[in-house]
């Protein structure tokens, strides 16, 4: 799409962070207390300007509905978002996200959730021929752009919970100890140059994908322009957003596997590619030629999930910590081993994945 | 004092000769191709005629006793903000000759150099800078059309790519030697560029003068050019290089053609260009088979057919007012590479009025073309090569951050072999042995030394680019390309910022 007027003149937030993730490969439910405790251990990796969690398997009763989590400063804003949602979706349930007044959380926005199914074909006001996921993504972007409300979670049987505060305070505010899920990710944020904004906290989600990220994407300027060419407009003032959109584009639209996408984010170096057998050399050369603008350059450790797997990935020269550990059917990924040991003292294996090499843990089913 | 014509009084330079140091060895006499220095038989000493000096500094550099100093003549006209000396002197010249004012090299006019208003970023605290001496730092660049997406097949050995890619050329550095034809510069420098490009793993452009048979062996690192004169263009030529470039325009002289005077056409130039010895080689202003974008489309595909779709086809255009729309058309017409030549680009000969007044600076042109191609979703269809006035590695970094895939350097490459920018290339008397085919002068360039100097320059720039890239926390050039967030501007107005797509410093 054509870049919006003055698209170059953006404010971007820079942040350091702590991340934690856990997946139970047998889909056994893990209570929210575990990731909360793990994030508490890494309290000092944040500065109270952002915390959040994503959980999969939390809405089994509405597993086939899109669960939209929406935040807005004002009731009017929320109403305008609801108007739009009514036009584009069938609303099955609409309710406030349960919260609890928490001393540490000042001036929270209104948080609301909808369980929705997408209107089909002729019932849609716009984008009639789009496939359903494209349609949902378009509507999300539309709401985020046209209304003061912000959709911060949109997958099925999953949800993101985030805001300004330490993760443990956010967890208390959203009553996350009352949820159970088979995959959890958590994030503690240390932004350095912007006042906290609830929408800017992690995880970032789009459809079922959720991302938590520790690092600074120095290639953000080009990633953002590249995504704009592919009709993704970055509006959230933070670099993690581009990871979410790139995953959506590469996997959903271009049909790449998660493994291939991770190679786009952190491709092998040329001297390694030059030593590969002919077929692979050609494949990686093509990957870097075509997807070079999507390379995530700069320090990062990211945890990505779509509800069927959990992936941990470091940048090409491992400039951020990332530890993986296994215990029975639980696999943990974290910025610090201490946070894993704190919630699971006995571990079968613990290792630090190599730079640029993803760890992808899939559900057994 | 006898009457002297007015242009004899207002020459640009004068020679200071230290009489004590001068040993009357006559090196200056032999070195000066403009006849400034001469042996005065009556006085038995070397003397000089200031009016002939063009300020090339050859005598000064070669004088064994450092007895010579070439200075701008300090004699001033009465100060006048409108009638600056250059205009006054030009009028004297034209009143004498009735001719068009000729000039060489890039425009010296005071047109904003936006590179100087753009500043680069570096990492502090929140992300680590990367030391290129200890960590990999990747500059490899591919020029050519790329698909929007790829399809892979996963095999036990690893991924295989199913999408068929169009031909691309691979560069070890995002810098190439720009088109300078054999004829406009001499054979020694063509060999030098060919060898330097081969050693470096980059490319040199033949320019419009064809490619001498003896240089075909460097074809893997050669871009062969097809210009409006079609000099030296034949089937073998088109298949001799790694890419073909159609030259539509040149930044130094948009809208006009070229003229290589007959005096420069010796036997070797003649056989390469396929024109008779001593006859002028005239490139028409337009290609007479391209009067429209659809004609360009035909030529692009004619060349692709002739080269069996094995090499990318580049189209070089001058940066003019509507450059973004033109570039978009060029890409849609099938060009795999668009080379944009800014108005400060060099030339062997151009009318001074054209050189100093026609076109726009490369920075603005590059920024608008890159943005336009992205807005139209066709940026991946073609690479962008920026040319015209790249002075240092920081300019290269800024060009890439604005959106260029690579840059062409011409003037910088000639400076590397001794050019002093005296801007008299069109006389064919270049005392440095560059823009001349006079064997006596041309042999001043040793191809081995020239190749070494050109290669050195590029290696030095590559090191500096790596340092700047690492400082920004990037370890691969593709993360800088089009990454305008790495640039900030000082002293520009809002419209310039919008055109460049760069934030003001401090924001």
PDB file of C-alpha atoms in Angstrom, chain A residues 34-44 53 167-169 188 339 342:
ATOM      1  CA  UNK A  34       3.557 -20.398  37.570  1.00  0.00           C
ATOM      2  CA  UNK A  35       4.423 -17.831  34.891  1.00  0.00           C
ATOM      3  CA  UNK A  36       3.560 -15.058  37.345  1.00  0.00           C
ATOM      4  CA  UNK A  37       6.051 -16.401  39.850  1.00  0.00           C
ATOM      5  CA  UNK A  38       8.674 -16.834  37.131  1.00  0.00           C
ATOM      6  CA  UNK A  39       8.232 -13.232  36.033  1.00  0.00           C
ATOM      7  CA  UNK A  40       8.472 -12.073  39.673  1.00  0.00           C
ATOM      8  CA  UNK A  41      11.966 -13.552  39.834  1.00  0.00           C
ATOM      9  CA  UNK A  42      12.946 -11.325  36.929  1.00  0.00           C
ATOM     10  CA  UNK A  43      11.376  -8.241  38.493  1.00  0.00           C
ATOM     11  CA  UNK A  44      14.579  -6.237  37.991  1.00  0.00           C
ATOM     12  CA  UNK A  53       1.138 -12.412  29.555  1.00  0.00           C
ATOM     13  CA  UNK A 167       4.104  -8.159  35.402  1.00  0.00           C
ATOM     14  CA  UNK A 168       3.066  -9.311  38.834  1.00  0.00           C
ATOM     15  CA  UNK A 169       0.842  -6.236  39.226  1.00  0.00           C
ATOM     16  CA  UNK A 188       8.620  -7.650  31.805  1.00  0.00           C
ATOM     17  CA  UNK A 339      13.212 -17.864  36.890  1.00  0.00           C
ATOM     18  CA  UNK A 342      12.170 -20.888  40.859  1.00  0.00           C
TER      19      UNK A 342
END
